[in-house]
Coordinates of C-alpha atoms in Angstrom, one line a residue:
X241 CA 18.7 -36.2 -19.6
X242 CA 18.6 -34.4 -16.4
X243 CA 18.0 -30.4 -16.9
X244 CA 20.6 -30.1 -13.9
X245 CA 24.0 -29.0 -15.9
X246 CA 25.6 -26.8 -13.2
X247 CA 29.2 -27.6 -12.8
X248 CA 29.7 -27.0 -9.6
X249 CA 27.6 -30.0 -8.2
X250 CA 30.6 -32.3 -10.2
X251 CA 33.0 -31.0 -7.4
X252 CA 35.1 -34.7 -6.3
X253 CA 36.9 -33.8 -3.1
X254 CA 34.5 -33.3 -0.1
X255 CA 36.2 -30.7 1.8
X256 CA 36.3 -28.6 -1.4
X257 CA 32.3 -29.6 -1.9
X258 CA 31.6 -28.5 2.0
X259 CA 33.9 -25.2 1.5
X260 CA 31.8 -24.2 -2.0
X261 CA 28.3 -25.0 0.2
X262 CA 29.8 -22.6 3.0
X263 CA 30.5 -19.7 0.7
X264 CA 27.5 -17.8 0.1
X265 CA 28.6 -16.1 -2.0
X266 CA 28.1 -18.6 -4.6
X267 CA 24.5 -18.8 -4.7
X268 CA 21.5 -16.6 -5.3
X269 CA 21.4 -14.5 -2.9
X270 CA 17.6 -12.8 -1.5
X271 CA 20.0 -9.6 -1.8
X272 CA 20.3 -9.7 -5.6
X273 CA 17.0 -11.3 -6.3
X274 CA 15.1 -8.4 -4.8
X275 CA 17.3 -6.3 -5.9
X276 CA 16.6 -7.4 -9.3
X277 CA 13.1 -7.2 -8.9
X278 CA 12.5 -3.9 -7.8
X279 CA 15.1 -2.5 -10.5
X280 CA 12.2 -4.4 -13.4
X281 CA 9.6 -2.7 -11.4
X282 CA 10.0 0.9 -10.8
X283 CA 14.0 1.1 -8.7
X284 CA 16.0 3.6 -11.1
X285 CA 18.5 4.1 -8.2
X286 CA 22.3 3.3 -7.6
X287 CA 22.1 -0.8 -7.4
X288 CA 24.3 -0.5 -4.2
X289 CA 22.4 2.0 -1.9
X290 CA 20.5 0.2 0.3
X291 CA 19.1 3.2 2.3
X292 CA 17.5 4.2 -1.3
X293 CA 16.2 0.5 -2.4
X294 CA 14.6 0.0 1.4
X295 CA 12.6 3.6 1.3
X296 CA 12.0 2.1 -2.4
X297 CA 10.1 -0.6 -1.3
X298 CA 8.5 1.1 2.0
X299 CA 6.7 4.0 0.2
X300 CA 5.6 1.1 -2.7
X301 CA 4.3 -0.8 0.6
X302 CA 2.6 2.8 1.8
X303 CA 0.9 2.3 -1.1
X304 CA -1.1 -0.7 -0.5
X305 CA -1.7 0.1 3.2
X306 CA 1.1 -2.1 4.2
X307 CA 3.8 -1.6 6.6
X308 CA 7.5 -3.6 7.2
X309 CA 9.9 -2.0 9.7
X310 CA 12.7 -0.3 7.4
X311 CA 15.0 -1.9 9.6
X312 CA 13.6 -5.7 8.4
X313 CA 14.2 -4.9 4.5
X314 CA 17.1 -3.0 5.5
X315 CA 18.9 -6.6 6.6
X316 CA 17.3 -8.4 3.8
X317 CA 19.1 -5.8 1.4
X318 CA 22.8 -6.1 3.7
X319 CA 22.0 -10.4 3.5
X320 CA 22.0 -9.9 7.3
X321 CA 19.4 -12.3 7.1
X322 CA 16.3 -13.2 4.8
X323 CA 12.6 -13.5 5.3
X324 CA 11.6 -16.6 7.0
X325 CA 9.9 -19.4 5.5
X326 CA 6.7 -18.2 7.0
X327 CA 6.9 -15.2 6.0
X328 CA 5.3 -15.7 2.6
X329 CA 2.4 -13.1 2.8
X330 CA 5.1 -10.6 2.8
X331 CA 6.5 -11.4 0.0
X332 CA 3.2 -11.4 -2.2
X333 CA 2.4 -8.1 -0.4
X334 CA 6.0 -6.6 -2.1
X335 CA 5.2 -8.1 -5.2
X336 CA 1.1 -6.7 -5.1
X337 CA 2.8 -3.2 -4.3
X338 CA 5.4 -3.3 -7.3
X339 CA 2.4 -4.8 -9.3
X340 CA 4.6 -7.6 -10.3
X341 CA 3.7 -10.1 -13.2
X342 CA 2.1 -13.7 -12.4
X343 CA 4.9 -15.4 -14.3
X344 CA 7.8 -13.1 -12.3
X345 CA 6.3 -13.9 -9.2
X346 CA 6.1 -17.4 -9.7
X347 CA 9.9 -17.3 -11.1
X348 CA 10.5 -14.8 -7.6
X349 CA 9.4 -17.6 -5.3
X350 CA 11.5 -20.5 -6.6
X351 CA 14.6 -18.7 -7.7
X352 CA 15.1 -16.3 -5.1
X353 CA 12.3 -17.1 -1.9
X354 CA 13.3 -20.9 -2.2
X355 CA 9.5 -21.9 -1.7
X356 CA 6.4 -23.0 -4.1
X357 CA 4.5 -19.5 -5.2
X358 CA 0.8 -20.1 -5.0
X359 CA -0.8 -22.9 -2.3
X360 CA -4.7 -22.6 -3.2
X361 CA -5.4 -25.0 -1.1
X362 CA -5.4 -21.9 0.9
X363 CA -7.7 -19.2 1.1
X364 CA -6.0 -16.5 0.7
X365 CA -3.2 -17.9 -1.6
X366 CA -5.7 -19.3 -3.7
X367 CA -7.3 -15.5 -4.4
X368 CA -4.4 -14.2 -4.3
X369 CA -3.2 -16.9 -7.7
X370 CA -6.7 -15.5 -9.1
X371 CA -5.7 -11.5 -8.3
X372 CA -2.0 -12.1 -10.2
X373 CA -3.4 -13.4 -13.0
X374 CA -5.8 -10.8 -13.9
X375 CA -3.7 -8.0 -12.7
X376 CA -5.8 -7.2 -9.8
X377 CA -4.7 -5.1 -6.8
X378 CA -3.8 -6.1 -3.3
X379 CA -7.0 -4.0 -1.4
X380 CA -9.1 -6.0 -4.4
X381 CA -7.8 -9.5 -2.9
X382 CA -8.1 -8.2 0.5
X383 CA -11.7 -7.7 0.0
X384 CA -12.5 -11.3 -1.3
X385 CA -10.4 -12.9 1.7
X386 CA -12.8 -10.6 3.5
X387 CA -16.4 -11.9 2.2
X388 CA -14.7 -15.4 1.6
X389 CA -14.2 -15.8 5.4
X390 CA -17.8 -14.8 6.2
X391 CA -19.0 -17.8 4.1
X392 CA -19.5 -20.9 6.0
X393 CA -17.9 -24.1 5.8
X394 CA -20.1 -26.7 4.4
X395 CA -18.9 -30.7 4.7
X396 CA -20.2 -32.1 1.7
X397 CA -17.0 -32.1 -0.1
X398 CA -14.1 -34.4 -0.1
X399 CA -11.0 -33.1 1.9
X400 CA -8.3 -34.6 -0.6
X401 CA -8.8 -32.7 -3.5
X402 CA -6.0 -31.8 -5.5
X403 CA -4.2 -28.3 -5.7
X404 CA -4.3 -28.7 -9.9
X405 CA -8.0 -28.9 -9.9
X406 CA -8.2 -26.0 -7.5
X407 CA -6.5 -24.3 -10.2
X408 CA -8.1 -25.6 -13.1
X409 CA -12.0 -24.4 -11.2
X410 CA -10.7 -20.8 -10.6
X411 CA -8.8 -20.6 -14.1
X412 CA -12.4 -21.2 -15.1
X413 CA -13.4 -18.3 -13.0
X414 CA -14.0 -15.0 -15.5
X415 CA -15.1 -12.7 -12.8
X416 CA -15.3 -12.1 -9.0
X417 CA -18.9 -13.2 -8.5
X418 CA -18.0 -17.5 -10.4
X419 CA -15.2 -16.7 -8.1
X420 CA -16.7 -16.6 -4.6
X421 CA -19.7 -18.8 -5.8
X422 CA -17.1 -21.4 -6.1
X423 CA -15.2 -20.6 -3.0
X424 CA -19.0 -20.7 -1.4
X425 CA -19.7 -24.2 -2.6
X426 CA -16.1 -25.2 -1.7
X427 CA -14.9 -23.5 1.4
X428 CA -14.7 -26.7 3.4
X429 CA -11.9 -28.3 0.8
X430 CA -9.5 -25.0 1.8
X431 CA -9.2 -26.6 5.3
X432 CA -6.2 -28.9 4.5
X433 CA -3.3 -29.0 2.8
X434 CA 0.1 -30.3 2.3
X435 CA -1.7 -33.8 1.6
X436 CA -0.1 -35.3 -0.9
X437 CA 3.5 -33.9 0.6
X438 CA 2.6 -35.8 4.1
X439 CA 1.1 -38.7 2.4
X440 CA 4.7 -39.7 0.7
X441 CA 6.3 -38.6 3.4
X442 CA 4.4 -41.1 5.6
X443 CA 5.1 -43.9 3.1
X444 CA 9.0 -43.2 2.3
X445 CA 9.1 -42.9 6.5
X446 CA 7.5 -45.8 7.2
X447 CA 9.7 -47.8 4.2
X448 CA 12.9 -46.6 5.6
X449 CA 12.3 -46.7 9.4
X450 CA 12.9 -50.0 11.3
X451 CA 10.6 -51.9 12.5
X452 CA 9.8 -54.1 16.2
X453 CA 9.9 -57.6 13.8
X454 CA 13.5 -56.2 12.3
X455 CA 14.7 -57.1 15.9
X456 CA 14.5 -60.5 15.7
X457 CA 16.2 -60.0 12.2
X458 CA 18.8 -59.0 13.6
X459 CA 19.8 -61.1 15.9
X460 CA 19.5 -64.1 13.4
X461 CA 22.2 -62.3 11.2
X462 CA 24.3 -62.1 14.3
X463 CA 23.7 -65.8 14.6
X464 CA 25.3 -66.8 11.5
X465 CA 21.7 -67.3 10.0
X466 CA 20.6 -65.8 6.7
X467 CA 17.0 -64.6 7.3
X468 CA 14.9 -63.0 4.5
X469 CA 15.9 -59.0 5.2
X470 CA 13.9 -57.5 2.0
X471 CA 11.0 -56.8 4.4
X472 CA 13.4 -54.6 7.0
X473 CA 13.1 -50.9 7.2
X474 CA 15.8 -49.4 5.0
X475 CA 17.5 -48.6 7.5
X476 CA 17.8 -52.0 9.0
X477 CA 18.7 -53.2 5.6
X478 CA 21.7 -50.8 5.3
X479 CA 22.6 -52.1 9.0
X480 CA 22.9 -55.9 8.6
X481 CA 25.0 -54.6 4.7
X482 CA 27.4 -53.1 6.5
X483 CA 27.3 -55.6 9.5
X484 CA 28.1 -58.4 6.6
X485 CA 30.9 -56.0 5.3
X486 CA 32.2 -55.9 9.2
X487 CA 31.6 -51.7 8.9
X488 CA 28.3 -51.5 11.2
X489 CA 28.4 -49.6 14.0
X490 CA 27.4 -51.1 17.5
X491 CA 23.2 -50.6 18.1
X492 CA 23.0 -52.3 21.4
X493 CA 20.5 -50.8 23.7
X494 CA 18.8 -48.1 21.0
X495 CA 15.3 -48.2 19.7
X496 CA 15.6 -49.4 16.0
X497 CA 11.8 -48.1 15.8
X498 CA 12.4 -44.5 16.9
X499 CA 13.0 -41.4 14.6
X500 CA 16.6 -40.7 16.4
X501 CA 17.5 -43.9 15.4
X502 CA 16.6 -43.8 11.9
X503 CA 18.2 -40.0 11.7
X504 CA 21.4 -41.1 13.1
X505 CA 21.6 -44.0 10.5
X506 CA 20.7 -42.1 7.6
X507 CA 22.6 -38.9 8.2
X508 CA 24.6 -39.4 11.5
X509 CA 22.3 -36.9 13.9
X510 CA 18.9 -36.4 15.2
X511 CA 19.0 -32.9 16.1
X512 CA 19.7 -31.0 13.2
X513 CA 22.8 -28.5 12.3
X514 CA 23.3 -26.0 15.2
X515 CA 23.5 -22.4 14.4
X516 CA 27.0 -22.1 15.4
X517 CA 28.6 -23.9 12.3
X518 CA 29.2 -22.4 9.3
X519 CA 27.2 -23.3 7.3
X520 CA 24.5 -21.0 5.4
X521 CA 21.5 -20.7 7.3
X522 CA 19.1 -21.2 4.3
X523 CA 20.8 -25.3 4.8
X524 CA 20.8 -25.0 8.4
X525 CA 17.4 -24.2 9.1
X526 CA 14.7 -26.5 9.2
X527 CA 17.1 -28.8 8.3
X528 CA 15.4 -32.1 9.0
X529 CA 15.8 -33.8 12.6
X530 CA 13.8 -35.5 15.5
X531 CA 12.0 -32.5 16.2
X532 CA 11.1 -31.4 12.4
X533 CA 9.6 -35.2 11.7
X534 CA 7.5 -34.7 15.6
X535 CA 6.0 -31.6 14.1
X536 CA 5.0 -33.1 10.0
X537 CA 3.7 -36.0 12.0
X538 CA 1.6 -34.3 14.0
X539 CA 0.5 -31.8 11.3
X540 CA -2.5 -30.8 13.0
X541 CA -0.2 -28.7 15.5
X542 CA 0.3 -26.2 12.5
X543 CA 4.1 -26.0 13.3
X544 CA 5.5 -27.5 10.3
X545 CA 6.3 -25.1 7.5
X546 CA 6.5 -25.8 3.4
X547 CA 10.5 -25.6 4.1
X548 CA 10.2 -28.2 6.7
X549 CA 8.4 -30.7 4.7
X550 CA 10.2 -30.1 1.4
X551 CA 13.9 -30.8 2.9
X552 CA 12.1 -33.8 4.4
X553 CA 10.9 -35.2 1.5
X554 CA 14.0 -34.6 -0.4
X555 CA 15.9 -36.1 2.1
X556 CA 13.8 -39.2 2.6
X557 CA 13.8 -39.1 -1.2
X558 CA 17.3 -39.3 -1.5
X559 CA 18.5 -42.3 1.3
X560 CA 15.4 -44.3 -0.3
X561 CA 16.9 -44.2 -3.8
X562 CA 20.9 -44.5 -3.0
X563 CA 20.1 -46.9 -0.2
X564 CA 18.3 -49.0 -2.9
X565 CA 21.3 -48.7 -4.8
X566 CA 23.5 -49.7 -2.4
X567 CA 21.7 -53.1 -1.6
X568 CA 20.6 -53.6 -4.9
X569 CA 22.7 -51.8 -7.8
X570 CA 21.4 -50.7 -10.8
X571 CA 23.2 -52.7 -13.8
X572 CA 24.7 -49.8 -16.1
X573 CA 27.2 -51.9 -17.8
X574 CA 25.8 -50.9 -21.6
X575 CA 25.6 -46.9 -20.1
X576 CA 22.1 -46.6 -21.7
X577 CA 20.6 -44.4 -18.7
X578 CA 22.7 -42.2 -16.0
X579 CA 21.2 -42.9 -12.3
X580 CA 21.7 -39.9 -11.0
X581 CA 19.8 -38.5 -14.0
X582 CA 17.4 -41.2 -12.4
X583 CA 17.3 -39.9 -9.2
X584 CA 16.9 -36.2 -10.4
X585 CA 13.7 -37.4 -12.3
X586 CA 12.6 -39.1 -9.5
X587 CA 12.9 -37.0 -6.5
X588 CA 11.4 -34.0 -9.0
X589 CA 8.2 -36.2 -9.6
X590 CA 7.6 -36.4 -5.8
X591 CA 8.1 -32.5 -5.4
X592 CA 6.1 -31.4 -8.0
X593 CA 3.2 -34.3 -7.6
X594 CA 3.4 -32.6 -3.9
X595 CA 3.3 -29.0 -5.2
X596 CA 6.6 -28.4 -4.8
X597 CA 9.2 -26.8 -6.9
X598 CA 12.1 -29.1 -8.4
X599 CA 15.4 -29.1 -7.4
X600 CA 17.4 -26.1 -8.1
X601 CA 21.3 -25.7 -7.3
X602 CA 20.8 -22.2 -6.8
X603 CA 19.0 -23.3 -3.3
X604 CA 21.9 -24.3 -1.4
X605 CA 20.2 -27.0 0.5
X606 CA 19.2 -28.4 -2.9
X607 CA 22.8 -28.0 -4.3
X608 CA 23.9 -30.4 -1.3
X609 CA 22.0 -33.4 -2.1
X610 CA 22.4 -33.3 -6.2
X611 CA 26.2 -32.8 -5.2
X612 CA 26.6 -35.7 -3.3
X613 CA 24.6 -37.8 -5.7
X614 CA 27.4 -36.9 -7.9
X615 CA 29.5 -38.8 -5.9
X616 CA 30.6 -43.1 -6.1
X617 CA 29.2 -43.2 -2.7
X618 CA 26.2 -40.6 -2.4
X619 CA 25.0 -41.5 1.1
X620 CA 28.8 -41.3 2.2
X621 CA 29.6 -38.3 1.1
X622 CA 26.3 -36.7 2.2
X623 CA 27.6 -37.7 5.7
X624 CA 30.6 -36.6 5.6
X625 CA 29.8 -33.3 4.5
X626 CA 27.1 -32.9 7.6
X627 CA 29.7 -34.5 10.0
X628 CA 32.0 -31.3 9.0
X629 CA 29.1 -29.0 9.6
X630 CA 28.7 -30.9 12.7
X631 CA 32.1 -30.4 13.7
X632 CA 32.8 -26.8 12.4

């Protein structure tokens, strides 16, 4: 069974689904979670005051030889707005200067920051993973960054080496000295990351694009011929379905290979949700479109943040398994197994495998793809509810 029990992602009636999404108030906010976080670590003032919480947290950052402009925390406290997704050094900075736990930080980051805590196949992430587990201060991690940067890189180690073993080798590490030596002999494998993410993004993109061969496909279904479709990008597939079903829209003159194309079949726009709906920003941004994919794609740009490639990959995620569904259903007739349960497993193998967190409903974006899975017609409803958005 899936270990996603939260009611509200049962809602039947779209409008009422769109109109929970929109209300912010019915999610985690960054508010509360820091809130909570600095009243377990030191805050014994009113809960309310934000004035008192923000010098709270600026003379902890004083501490540590740190410094965010009052006005910043200030806004995070009055959900004026939260820190951005690439803004994560900040946010282990906090937690070094409230001298936070390994396992709250780790619970911090998915419940309340909405990202994955520790990527060692970063430098400084990767100390910073071996500073919080032995309690170690924030000038102490500053200072192996320091000598870890003066060390060169060496290219006698394979590139694709995965985060767990990172973090199996400096689990082995009982003191700073096995630390750098292995960050001395290794250096050259902290020069990439997000490959496994990229990698299944690359596959599920290329399964569910179309493809220059699906042309001619298509115009043998229009002929009244019955050609072998099983091949066909997803996309494609879905197409000549709903062409058979007389529900296809008209394609004439678009490039069934392009991103935009395969955007606007899947989820009925290329270019994202604007700023000016109403929907909660923590969806909105990043929210996958043409220019999102341009940047993953082209990784070595730098531009694409963990936010960016998470939403992709549980978006991809999602139109590859109810797609599936769609062309070729799951019999459930003796109700041994529960598809969405199914899907839940599924999509949380490919985030975690990626070093990713699972899917949470307390992260709104998440909450808007297991709610529509919910749903007799998942890829339906998840378009309808952005076409709202869209439309708002």
């Amino acid at each position: 069974m899936s270990s996603i029990n939260d009611e509200s992602i049962w809602i039947t009636d779209i409008k009422e689904g769109y109109e929970y999404l929109k209300d912010t108030s019915n999610f985690y906010s960054f508010a509360e979670g820091l809130t909570v976080l600095i009243t377990k670590y030191g805050y014994d003032g009113q809960i309310e005051d934000t004035v008192s919480k923000t010098n709270f947290i600026i003379s902890k950052l004083q501490s540590v030889d740190v410094s965010i402009t009052k006005s910043t925390i200030k806004d995070w406290f009055d959900n004026k707005r939260r820190p951005l997704s690439g803004s994560r050094n900040v946010i282990f900075q906090i937690c070094f200067a409230l001298s936070v736990s390994f396992e709250d930080i780790k619970d911090f980051f998915r419940r309340v920051y909405f990202e994955r805590s520790f990527n060692c196949h970063t430098t400084e992430e990767a100390v910073y993973y071996y500073c919080f587990k032995r309690k170690l201060t924030y000038n102490h991690a500053k200072q192996l960054v320091n000598t870890i940067n003066t060390f060169p890189v060496y290219k006698n180690k394979p590139s694709n080496v995965f985060t767990k073993e990172i973090i199996n080798s400096i689990d082995h590490c009982s003191s700073d000295d096995e630390l750098l030596f292995f960050f001395k002999e290794n250096k050259s494998i902290f020069t990439q990351y997000n490959v496994t993410a990229l990698d299944c993004i690359n596959t599920l993109y290329n399964k569910i694009k179309g493809k220059k061969k699906d042309k001619d496909i298509i115009e043998a279904f229009k002929n009244n011929q019955r050609p072998d479709t099983r091949n066909c990008g997803l996309v494609i597939q879905e197409y000549l379905y709903s062409l058979k079903n007389g529900r296809a829209a008209c394609i004439t003159g678009r490039d069934i290979t392009s991103t935009d194309f395969m955007l606007d079949q899947m989820i009925t726009t290329n270019s994202g949700i604007s700023k000016d709906t109403d929907i909660p920003d923590i969806v909105r941004k990043n929210f996958p479109s043409k220019k999102t994919f341009s940047d993953i794609m082209n990784q070595d740009t730098g531009q694409a943040s963990y936010d960016s490639i998470r939403k992709c990959l549980i978006l991809l995620k999602f139109y590859d398994f109810w797609v599936t569904q769609l062309l070729d259903p799951v019999k459930n007739e003796d109700k041994l197994f529960n598809i969405f349960d199914i899907y839940v497993e599924e999509t949380n193998h490919i985030l975690v495998s990626s070093g990713y967190e699972e899917l949470f409903c307390e992260n709104p974006y998440d909450w808007l793809f297991l709610w529509a899975s919910t749903h007799d017609d998942p890829l339906g409803t998840l378009r309808e509810a952005i076409n709202i958005a869209i439309s708002s």
